[in-house]
Every structure is written in structure tokens, then in C-alpha cells.
Coordinates of C-alpha atoms in Angstrom, one line a residue:
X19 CA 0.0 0.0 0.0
X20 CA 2.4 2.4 0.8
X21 CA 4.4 1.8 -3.1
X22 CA 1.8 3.6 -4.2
X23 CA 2.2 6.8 -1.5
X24 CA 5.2 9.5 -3.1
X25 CA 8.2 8.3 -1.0
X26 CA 9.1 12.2 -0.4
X27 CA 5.6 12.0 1.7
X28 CA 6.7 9.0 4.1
X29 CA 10.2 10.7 4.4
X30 CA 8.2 13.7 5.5
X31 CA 6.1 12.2 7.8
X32 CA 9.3 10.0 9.6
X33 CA 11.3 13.3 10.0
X34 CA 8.1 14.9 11.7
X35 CA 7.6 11.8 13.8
X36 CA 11.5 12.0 15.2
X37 CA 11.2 15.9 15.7
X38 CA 7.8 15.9 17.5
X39 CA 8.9 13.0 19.9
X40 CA 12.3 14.4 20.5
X41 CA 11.0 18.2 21.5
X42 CA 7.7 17.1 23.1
X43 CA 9.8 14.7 25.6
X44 CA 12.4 16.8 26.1
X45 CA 10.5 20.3 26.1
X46 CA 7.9 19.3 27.6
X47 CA 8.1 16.5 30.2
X48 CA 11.9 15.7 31.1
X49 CA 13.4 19.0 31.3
X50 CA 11.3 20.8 33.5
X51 CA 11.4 18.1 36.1
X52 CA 15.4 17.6 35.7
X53 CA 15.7 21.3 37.0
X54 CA 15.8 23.1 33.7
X55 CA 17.9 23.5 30.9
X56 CA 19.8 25.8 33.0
X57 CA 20.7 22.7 35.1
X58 CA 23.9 20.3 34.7
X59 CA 21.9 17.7 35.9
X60 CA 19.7 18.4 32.9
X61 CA 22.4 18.7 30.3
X62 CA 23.8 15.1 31.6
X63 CA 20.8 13.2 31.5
X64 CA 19.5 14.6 28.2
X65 CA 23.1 14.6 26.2
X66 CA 23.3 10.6 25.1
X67 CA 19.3 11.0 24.1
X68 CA 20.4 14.1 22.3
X69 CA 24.2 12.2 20.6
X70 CA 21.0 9.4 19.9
X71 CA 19.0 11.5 17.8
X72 CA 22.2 13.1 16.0
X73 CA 23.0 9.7 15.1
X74 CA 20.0 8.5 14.0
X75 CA 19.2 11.5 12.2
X76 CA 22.0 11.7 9.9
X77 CA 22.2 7.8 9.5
X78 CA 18.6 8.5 8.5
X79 CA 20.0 11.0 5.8
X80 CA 22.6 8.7 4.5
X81 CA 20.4 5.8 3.8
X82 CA 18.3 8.0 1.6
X83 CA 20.3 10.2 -0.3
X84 CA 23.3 7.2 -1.4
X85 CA 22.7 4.9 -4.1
X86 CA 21.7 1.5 -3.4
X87 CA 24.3 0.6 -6.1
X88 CA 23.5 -0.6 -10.2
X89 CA 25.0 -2.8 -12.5
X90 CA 28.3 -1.5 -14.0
X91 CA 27.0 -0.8 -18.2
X92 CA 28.1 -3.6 -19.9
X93 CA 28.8 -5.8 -17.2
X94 CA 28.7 -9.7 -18.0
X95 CA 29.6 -12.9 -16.2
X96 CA 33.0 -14.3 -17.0
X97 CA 33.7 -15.8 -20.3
X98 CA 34.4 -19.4 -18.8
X99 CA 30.7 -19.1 -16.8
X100 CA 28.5 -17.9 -19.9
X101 CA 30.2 -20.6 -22.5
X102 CA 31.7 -23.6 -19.9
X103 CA 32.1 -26.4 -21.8
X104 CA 30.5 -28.4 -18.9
X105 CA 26.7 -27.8 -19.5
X106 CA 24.5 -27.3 -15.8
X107 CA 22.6 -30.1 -15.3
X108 CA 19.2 -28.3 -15.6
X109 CA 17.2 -31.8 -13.7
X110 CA 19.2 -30.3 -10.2
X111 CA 17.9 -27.0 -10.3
X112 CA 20.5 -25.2 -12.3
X113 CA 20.0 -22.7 -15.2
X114 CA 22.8 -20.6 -16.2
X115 CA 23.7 -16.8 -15.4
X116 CA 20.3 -14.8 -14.9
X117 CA 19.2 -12.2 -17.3
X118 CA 17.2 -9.4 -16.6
X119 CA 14.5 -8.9 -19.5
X120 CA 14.0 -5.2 -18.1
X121 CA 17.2 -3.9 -18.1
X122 CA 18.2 -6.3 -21.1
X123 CA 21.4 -7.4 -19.6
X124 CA 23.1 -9.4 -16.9
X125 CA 22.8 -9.4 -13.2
X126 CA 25.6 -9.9 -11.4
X127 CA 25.4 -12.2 -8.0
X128 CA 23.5 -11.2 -5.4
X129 CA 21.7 -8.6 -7.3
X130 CA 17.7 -8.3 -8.7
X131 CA 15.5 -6.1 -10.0
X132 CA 13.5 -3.6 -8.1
X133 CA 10.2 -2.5 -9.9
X134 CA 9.7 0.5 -7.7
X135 CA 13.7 2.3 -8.6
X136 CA 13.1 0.8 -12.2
X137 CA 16.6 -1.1 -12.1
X138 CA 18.9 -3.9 -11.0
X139 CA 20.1 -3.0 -7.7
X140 CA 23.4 -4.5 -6.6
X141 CA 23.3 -7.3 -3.3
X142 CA 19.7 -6.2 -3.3
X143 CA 18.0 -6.6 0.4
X144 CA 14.7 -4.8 0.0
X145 CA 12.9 -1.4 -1.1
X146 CA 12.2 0.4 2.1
X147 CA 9.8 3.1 1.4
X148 CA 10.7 4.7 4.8
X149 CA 13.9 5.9 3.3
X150 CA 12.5 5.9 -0.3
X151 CA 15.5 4.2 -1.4
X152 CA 16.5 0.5 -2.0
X153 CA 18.3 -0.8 0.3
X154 CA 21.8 -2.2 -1.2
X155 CA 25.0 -2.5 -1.2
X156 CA 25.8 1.0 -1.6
X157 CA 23.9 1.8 1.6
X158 CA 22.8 -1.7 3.4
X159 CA 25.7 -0.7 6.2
X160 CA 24.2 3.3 6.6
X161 CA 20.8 1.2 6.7
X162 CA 21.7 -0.6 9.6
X163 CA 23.3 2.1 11.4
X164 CA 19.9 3.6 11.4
X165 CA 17.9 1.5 12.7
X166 CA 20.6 0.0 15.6
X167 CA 20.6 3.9 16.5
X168 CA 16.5 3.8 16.4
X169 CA 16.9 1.2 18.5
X170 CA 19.0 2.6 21.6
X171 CA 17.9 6.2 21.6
X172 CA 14.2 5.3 21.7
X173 CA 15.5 2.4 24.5
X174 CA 16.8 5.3 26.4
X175 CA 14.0 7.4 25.6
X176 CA 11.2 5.2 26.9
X177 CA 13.6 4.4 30.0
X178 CA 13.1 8.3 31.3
X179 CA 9.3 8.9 30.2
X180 CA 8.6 5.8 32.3
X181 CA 10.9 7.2 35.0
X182 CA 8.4 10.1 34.9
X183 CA 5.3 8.4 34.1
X184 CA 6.1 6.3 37.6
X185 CA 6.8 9.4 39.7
X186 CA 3.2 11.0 38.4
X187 CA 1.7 8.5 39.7
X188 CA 2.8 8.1 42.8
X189 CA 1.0 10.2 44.6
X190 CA 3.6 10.8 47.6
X191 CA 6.2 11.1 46.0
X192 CA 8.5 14.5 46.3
X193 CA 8.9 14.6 43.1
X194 CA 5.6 14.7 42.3
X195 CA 4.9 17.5 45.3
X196 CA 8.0 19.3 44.0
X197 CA 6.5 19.2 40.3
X198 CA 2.7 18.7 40.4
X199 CA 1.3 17.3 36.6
X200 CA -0.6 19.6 34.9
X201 CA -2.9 18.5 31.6
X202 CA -0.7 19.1 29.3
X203 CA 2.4 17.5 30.5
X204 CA -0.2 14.4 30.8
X205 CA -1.4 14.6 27.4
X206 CA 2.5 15.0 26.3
X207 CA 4.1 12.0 28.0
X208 CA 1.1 9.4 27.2
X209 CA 1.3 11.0 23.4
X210 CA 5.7 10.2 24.1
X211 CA 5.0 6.9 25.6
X212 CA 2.7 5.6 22.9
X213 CA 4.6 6.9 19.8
X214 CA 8.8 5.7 21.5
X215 CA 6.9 2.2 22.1
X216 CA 5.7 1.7 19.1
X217 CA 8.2 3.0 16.9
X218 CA 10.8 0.8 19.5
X219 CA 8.8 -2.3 19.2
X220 CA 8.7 -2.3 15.2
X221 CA 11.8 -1.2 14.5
X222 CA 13.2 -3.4 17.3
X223 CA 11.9 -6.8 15.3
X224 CA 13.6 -5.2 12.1
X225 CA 16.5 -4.9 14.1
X226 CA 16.9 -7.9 15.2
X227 CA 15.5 -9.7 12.3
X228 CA 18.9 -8.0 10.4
X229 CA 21.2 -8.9 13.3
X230 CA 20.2 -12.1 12.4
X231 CA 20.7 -12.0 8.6
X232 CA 23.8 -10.1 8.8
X233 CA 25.2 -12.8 10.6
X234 CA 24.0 -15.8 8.4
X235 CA 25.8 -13.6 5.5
X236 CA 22.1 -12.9 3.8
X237 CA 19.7 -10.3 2.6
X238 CA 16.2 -10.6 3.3
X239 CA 15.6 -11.7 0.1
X240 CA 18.5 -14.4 -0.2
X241 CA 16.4 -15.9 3.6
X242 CA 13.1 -16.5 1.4
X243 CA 15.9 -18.4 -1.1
X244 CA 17.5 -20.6 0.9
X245 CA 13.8 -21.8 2.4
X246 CA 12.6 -22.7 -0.8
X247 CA 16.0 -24.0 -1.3
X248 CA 15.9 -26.4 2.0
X249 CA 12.6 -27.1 1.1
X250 CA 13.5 -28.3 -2.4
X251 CA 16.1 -31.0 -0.9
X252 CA 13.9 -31.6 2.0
X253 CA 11.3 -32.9 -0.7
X254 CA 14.7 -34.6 -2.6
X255 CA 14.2 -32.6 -6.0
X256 CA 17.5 -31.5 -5.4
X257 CA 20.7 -32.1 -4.1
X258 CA 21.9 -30.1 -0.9
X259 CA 23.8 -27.4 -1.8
X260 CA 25.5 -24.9 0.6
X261 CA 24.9 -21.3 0.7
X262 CA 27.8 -20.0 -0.8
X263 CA 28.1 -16.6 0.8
X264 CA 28.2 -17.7 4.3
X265 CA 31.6 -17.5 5.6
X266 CA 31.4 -16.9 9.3
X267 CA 29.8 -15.0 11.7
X268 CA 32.5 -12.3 11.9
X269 CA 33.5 -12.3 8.4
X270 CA 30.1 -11.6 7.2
X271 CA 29.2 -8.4 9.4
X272 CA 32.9 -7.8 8.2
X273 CA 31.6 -8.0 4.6
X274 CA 29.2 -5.2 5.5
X275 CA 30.2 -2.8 8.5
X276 CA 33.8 -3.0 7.4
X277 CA 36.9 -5.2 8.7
X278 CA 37.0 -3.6 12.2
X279 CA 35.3 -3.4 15.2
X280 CA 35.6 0.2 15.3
X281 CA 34.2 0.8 11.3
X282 CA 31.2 -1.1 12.5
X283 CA 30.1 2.2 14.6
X284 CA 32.0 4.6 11.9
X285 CA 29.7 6.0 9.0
X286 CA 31.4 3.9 6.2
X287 CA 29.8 2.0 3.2
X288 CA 29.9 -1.4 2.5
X289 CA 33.3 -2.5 1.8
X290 CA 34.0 -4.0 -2.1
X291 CA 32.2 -3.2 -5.4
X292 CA 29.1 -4.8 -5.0
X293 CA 29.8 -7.4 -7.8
X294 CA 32.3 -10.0 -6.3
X295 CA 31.7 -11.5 -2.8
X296 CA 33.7 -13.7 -0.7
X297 CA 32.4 -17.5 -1.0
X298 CA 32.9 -20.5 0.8
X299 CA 35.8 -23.3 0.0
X300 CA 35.5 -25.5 -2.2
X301 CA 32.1 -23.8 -4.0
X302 CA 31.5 -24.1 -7.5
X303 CA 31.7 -20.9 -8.7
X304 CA 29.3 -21.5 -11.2
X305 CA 27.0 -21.5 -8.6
X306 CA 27.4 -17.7 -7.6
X307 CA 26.1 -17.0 -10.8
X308 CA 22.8 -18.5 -10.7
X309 CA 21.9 -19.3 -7.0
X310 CA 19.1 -20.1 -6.2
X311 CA 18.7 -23.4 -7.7
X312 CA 15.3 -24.0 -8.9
X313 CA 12.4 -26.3 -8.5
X314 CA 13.1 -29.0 -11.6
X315 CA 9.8 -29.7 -11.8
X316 CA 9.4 -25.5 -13.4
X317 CA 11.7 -26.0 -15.8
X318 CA 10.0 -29.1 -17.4
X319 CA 8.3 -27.5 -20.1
X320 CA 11.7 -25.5 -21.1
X321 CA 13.5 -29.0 -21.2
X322 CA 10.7 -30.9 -22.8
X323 CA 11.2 -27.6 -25.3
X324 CA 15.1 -28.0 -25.7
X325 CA 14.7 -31.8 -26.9
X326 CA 11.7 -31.2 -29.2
X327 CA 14.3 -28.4 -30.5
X328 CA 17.0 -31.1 -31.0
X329 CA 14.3 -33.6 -32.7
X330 CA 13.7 -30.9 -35.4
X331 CA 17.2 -30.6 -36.2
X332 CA 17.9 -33.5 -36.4
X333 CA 15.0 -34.6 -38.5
X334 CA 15.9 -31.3 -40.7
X335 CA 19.5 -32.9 -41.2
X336 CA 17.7 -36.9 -42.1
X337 CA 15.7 -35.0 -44.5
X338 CA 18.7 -32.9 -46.2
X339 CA 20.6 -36.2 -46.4
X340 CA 18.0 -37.9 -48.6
X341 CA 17.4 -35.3 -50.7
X342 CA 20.7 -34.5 -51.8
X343 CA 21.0 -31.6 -50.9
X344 CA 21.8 -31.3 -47.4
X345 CA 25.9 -31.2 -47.8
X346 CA 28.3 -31.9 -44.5
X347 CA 26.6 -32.2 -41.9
X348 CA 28.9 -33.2 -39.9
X349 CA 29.4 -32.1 -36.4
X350 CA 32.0 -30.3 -36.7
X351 CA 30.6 -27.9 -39.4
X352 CA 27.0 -27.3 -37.5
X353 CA 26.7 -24.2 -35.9
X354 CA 27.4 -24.3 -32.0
X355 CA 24.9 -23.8 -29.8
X356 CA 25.1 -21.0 -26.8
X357 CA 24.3 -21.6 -23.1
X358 CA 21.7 -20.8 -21.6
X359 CA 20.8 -17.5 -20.0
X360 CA 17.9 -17.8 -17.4
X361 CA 15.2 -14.6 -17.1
X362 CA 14.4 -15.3 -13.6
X363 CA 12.0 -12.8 -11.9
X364 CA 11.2 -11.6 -15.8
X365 CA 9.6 -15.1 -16.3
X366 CA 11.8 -16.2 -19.4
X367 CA 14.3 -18.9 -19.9
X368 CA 15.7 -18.8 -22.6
X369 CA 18.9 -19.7 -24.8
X370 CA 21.2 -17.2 -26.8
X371 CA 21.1 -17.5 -30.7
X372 CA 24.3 -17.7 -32.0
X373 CA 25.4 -15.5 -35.0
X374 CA 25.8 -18.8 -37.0
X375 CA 22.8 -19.9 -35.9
X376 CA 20.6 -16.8 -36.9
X377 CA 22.0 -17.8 -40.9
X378 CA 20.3 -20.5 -40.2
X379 CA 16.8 -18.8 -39.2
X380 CA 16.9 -16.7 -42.7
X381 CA 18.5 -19.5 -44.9
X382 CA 14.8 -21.1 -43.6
X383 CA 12.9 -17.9 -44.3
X384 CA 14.3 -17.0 -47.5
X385 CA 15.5 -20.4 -49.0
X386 CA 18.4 -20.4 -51.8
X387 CA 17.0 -21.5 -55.2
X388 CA 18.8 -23.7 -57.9
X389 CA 21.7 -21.8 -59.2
X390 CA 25.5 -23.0 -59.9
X391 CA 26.9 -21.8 -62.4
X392 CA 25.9 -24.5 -64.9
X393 CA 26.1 -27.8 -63.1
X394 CA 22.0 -27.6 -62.1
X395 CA 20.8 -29.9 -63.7
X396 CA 17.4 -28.5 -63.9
X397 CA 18.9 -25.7 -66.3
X398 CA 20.3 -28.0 -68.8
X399 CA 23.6 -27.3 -70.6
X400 CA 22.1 -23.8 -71.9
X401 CA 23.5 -20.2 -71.6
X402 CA 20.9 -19.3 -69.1
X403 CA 22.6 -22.2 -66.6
X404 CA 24.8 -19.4 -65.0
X405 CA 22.0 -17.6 -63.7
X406 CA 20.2 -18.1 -60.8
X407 CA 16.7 -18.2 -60.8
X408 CA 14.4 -15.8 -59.1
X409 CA 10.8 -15.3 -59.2
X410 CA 10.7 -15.9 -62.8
X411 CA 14.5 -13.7 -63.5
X412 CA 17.5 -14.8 -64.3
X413 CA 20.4 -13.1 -61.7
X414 CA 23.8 -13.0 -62.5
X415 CA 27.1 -13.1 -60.8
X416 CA 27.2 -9.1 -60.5
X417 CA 23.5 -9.0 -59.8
X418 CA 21.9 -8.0 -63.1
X419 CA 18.9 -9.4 -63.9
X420 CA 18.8 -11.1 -67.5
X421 CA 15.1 -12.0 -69.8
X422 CA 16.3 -13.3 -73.1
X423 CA 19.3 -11.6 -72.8
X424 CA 18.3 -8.0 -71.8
X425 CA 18.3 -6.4 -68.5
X426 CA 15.4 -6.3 -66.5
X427 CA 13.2 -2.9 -66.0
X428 CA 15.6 -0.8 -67.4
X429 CA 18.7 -1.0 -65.3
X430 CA 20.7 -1.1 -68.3
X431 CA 24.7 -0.6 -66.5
X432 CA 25.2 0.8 -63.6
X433 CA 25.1 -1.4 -60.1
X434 CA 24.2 2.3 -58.7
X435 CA 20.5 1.1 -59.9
X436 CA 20.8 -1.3 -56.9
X437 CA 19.9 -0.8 -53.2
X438 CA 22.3 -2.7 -51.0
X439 CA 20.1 -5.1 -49.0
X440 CA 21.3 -7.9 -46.3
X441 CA 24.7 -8.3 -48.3
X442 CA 23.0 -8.4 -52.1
X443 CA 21.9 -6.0 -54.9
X444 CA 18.3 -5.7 -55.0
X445 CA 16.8 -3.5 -57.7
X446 CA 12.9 -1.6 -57.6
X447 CA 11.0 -4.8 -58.1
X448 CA 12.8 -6.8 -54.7
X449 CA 15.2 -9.6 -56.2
X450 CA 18.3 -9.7 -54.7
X451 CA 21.3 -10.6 -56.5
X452 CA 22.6 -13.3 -54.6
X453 CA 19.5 -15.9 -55.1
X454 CA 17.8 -14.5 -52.2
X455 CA 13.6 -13.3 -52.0
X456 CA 13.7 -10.5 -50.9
X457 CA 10.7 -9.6 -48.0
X458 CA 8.1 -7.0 -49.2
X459 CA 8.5 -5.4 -45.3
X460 CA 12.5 -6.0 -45.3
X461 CA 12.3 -3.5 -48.1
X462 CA 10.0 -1.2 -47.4
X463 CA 12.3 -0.8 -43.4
X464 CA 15.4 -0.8 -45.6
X465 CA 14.7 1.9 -48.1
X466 CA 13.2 4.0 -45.0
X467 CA 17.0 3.5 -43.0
X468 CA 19.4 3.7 -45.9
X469 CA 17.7 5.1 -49.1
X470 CA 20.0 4.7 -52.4
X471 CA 22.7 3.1 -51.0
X472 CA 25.0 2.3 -53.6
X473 CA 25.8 -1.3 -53.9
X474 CA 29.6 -1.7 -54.3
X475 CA 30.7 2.2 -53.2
X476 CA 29.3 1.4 -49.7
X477 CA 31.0 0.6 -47.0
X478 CA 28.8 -1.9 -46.0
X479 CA 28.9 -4.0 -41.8
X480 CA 27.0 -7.3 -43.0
X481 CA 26.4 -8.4 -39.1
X482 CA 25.5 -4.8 -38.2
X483 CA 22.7 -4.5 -41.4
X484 CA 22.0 -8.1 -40.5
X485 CA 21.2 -7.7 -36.8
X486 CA 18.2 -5.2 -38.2
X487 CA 16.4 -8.2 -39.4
X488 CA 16.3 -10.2 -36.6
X489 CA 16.0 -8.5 -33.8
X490 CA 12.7 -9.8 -33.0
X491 CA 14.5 -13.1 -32.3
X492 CA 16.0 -11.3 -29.8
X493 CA 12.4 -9.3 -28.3
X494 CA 11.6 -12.0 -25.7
X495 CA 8.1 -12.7 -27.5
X496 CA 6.1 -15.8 -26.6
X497 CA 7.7 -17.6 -30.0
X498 CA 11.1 -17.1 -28.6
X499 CA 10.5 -18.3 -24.9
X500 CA 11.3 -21.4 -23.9
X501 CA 9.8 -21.7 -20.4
X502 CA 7.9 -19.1 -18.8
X503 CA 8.4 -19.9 -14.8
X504 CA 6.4 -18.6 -11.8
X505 CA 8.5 -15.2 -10.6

């Protein structure tokens, strides 16, 4: 409920929350019976409240004004992780380096995508719209600061107003003949009482709830994991498998309040770049990259896809093979097949196309016809046998088009007639020089990004004119997806 508040609002009404507490308590119920502000009795009771609330206050600051930390551009898992030559066993859980469909790039461990800050947010532990800020690794240690100096100044807070609270009601008391209640300081100290309790008892549970993580080496959102993980081998779908960022109890609120007991009360950040994390011995570091393992059972469908995937190839490859025309198909000539790259909270798993394999995709789309240079046998032994044939034209080598020995609507010399399309000539009616259909829409988007290109005076990038064409293989549509999971 409160996402859909503007954070600026909650940060308002926190700031006027610790103000009005702090002044009413000390304005107008502890002072006055300390003696006065002209008292040293006064200044020594109230100064660690007062060092409390400086504390907290620019703790509070820090934790909203630092970044929570995002991915470096262009970051990407190590070479030896994205293309092992050890495929993960996908029947134990795991699924490659995660991919965030949003951002359309990498995360790094530790790190996930927060819908609220619109990006992928480095050791991400939660949003926190009391700070309106993730909370991260940029400022997870500020974070905590904050709320362990909640904790004790409201502690000592709630210590005095009961302290006064006890005298007022004790009738015979000196105190209370001294400094007889009036309304208001009534109405003050039950409005002081309520407010420090509260705020003391919720904040408290957070507190200890993250004394607890930070010493298990977790976020709040890596506790959630390692339940479903437990449960997982609990129900024997998986193997166990350690958490790999749990290193010891001392190590890990190193890994976050810094490497000394003295930086743990000092306002410091997080120690490291967010991106590389101490792991335990002997961990596969494969398993950095796409912890948590997942339920097998989800990612059914995507492997019942991948071998339905590997039936059609090889039943495209039988089929070559009897008619003839199918060529090597060795394995060492067929194209090699990426990892995988899983979409986790995006809902996609999916695999990377290779460059190889997209020639593939358009040699499918737009077939080569019949056309070598006189050994078809379905041209005979005529002149015409060096052309290819397209759509009822004759191409040649330089990509003229030929009927009974004249060139085709009126491009009479120049290859400047031509509009330089996916590597080939293609002139005003869409044949393409190099036995290749050309796509009514491929045109049309073609002569609206590079009108009269000139087909041998351009300096042409093949992959780069290519990668236009199929970038919908790349859109994460339903026809690309191999699994959709439950994130």
C-alpha cells in the first residue's frame, strides 16, 4: 500500500515523527522536572538522548540520499561461466547466469531487480519506502546504522518517560509535590509513551531480524531463497547445496560494516564493489552465478522444449541427407549452440542464438533456389545455366537481372541502380542478387533507414545490417521463450 504513496511523503512524515517525539519529551516532560535547561543535571541526563538522535538522524539521511548501487553498463559474467564447456545439469535446479529482461542485460550475483527504482540493484535486500530508497550495497551498512541507533535512543528514551510516568503516579512522591502534573504534561508523555513504544517495538523486530541476517551472510531476500532452497532438498528434488556466501559470523558483518570493530560504529559504506563477494571453500563458482537453484519440476516445459528443439534438427538434417541436398553435416561444421541464459523474476528462460545460428533462421525464411553456375541440372547445358533463378528472372554473378538476354526494367549498367540489402543488390521490383527473395517489409524498413545506398561504393557491416532483421529473435516474445516460470 504504501508503493503507491510518493516516498518524499513517508520521508516527510518519519522526519516529523522523530522531531515531534524528541522536542515534546524533552521540552515538555523531562526537562522541566530535571531542573531546567539551566541545570547540569539536565544537560547530563538529556546529552546521550540528544548524541542518539544526531545519530540516527544523519544515519537517516545517509540511507536515503546514497545509491543502493547498479550494475556497471556492460557488465557480464566471466567468459568461462557464460560458455563452460561443462553444460549445468538443468534436472538439479540449475540454469545458467540470470538475465534481466527489463534492463536487457546481466545481473551480477546477489543482485535483482526492483520494480519501484526501475533497475537492477546491486546485493539487493529490499525497497524500504521509509527511506524511499533500495536498500543495497551501496547503503545496506548506513541502513543498519539507522535503525541500531533507532533502536537505543528510543530504548533510552522510553527508559526516562517511564521514570516520569512512575513518579506521576505516585501520589507521595517528592517529586511529584516538588512538580505537580498539569494536563498538558499528561497529554504530552502518554502522546511520548505511545509513539517511542511503538516505533521501539517495530523497529526493534527489524533490528533484530537484520542482526540475524547479517550474521548468516544474507539479505532478506537471499532468507526467502534458501527456504525454498531447504525445502527443495527436504522434498529430494535436489541435491543439498550450501549457501555460498556464508563465511562466518565475523566475516560476514565484516563483509558489511567493514573489517573492524571500530568501522562497524563509523559512517562507512559497504566494503567492495558490489559485484564480487567472498564464497565459501570448495564452491562451485558456477553457482554464484545462478543461485538459487530451482524447482526442476518449473523448468519441465523449457527441457521438454530443448529436446523437441533437437528432434527438429535432427529430422531437418535426415531430410537434407535424402534429398541430396543437405551437404556436411557433420558435427564439426553445425553451428554451436550457446548456453543458456535464465530470465528469472522476468519469467523467461531462454537460450542465446548464435550468429551462426541466426544464418540459419533466414537461410529457412528465405531459401536459396537452384543456381550453380551450370552444373543444375534442372537448367540444362544452356547459356541461361549461369544464372540463378528468381521469381521468374535470371540473376547474374554481379546481380543483373537477364530476360532473353536483356536487363530487366531498365537498369541497363550501372550497379548504382541497386539498393544494397542484407549483403546483395536488390533493384525496384525486390530480387536480390545473390538468389535471395527479398521480404516486401525488409524493403519497405530498408529503403526508410538507408535510401539509395550504392551497392559496391558502400562501406557496407554485413552483421550490423543483418542484426536489423532479426532482432525480433531477440524481443523476448512468446515464440522465442522457452519456459515461462512462476516469478
Amino acid at each position: 500500500m504504501l508503493e503507491t504513496v510518493n516516498g518524499r511523503y513517508i520521508v516527510g512524515c518519519v522526519s516529523v515523527l522523530i522531531g515531534s517525539l524528541a522536542l515534546t519529551a524533552q521540552w515538555g516532560v523531562l526537562a522541566p522536572v530535571l531542573g531546567g535547561w539551566g541545570s547540569s543535571w539536565t544537560h547530563k541526563v538529556l546529552l546521550p538522548l540528544n548524541l542518539g538522535l544526531v545519530c540516527l538522524t544523519y544515519y537517516y539521511y545517509l540511507a536515503i540520499n546514497t545509491e543502493a548501487g547498479h550494475v556497471p553498463d556492460g557488465w557480464e559474467p566471466p567468459y568461462s561461466i557464460v560458455h563452460g564447456d561443462e553444460p549445468l545439469d538443468v534436472s538439479k535446479g540449475a540454469t545458467g547466469p540470470r538475465f534481466c529482461r527489463t534492463c536487457d542485460a546481466y545481473k551480477p550475483p546477489r543482485s535483482h531487480h526492483c520494480r519501484v527504482c526501475q533497475q537492477c540493484v546491486l546485493r539487493m535486500d529490499h525497497h524500504c519506502p521509509w527511506i524511499n530508497n533500495c536498500v543495497g550495497h551501496g547503503n545496506y551498512a548506513y541502513f543498519l546504522r539507522f535503525i541500531f541507533s533507532v533502536n537505543l535512543t528510543c530504548s533510552y528514551a522510553l527508559a526516562l518517560l517511564v521514570w516520569r510516568l512512575y513518579h506521576i503516579l505516585d501520589m507521595n512522591s517528592l517529586q511529584n509535590r516538588l512538580h505537580p502534573v498539569t494536563v498538558l504534561e499528561m497529554i504530552l508523555i502518554v502522546y511520548d509513551v505511545v509513539g517511542v513504544f511503538i516505533v521501539l517495538f517495530s523497529v526493534g523486530i527489524l533490528g533484530l531480524y537484520h542482526i540475524y541476517c547479517l550474521a548468516r551472510g544474507q539479505t532478506s531476500i537471499e532468507a526467502g531463497e534458501r527456504a525454498n532452497v531447504r525445502r527443495l532438498v527436504k522434498k529430494r528434488k535436489i541435491p543439498p547445496v550450501d549457501f555460498p556466501y556464508d563465511v562466518g559470523i565475523l566475516a560476514n558483518v565484516s563483509s558489511v560494516l567493514g573489517p573492524s570493530i571500530v568501522a562497524w560504529f563509523l559512517p562507512r559504506p559497504s566494503p567492495g564493489d558490489g559485484l564480487t563477494f567472498a564464497i565459501k571453500p570448495n564452491t562451485d563458482p558456477r553457482l554464484v552465478y545462478y543461485w538459487p537453484p530451482r524447482d526442476p519440476d518449473s523448468l519441465r516445459p523449457y527441457m521438454q522444449a530443448e529436446a523437441d528443439e533437437q528432434a527438429a534438427l535432427a529430422e531437418e538434417e535426415r531430410l537434407a541427407l535424402i534429398s541430396g541436398h543437405g551437404g556436411d553435416t557433420s558435427s564439426s561444421e553445425r553451428p554451436v549452440r550457446t548456453p543458456l541464459v535464465r530470465r528469472d523474476s522476468e519469467g523467461y528462460l531462454v537460450r542465446e542464438i548464435s550468429f551462426a545460428e541466426r544464418m540459419q533462421m533466414l537461410d529457412r525464411m528465405y531459401p536459396m533456389v537452384p543456381g550453380d553456375g551450370g552444373n543444375d541440372p534442372a537448367y540444362g547445358d544452356g547459356t541461361e545455366s549461369d544464372y540463378g533463378y528468381v521469381d521468374g528472372q535470371y540473376v547474374d554473378d554481379n546481380g543483373y537481372y537477364a530476360d532473353q538476354g536483356d536487363y530487366n526494367g531498365g537498369y541497363e549498367e550501372e550497379e548504382e541502380d541497386y539498393q544494397f540489402v542484407q549483403g546483395a543488390d536488390v533493384n525496384g521490383d525486390g530480387y536480390m542478387a545473390n538468389g535471395y527473395a527479398a521480404h516486401p517489409d525488409d524493403l519497405d524498413a530498408m529503403h526508410h533507414d538507408h535510401p539509395e545506398l550504392p551497392g559496391d561504393d558502400a562501406a557496407f557491416d554485413y552483421e550490423q545490417e543483418y542484426q536489423q532483421h532479426i532482432d525480433y529473435y531477440d524481443s523476448g516474445s512468446d515464440s522465442d521463450a522457452k519456459y515461462v516460470d512462476d516469478d
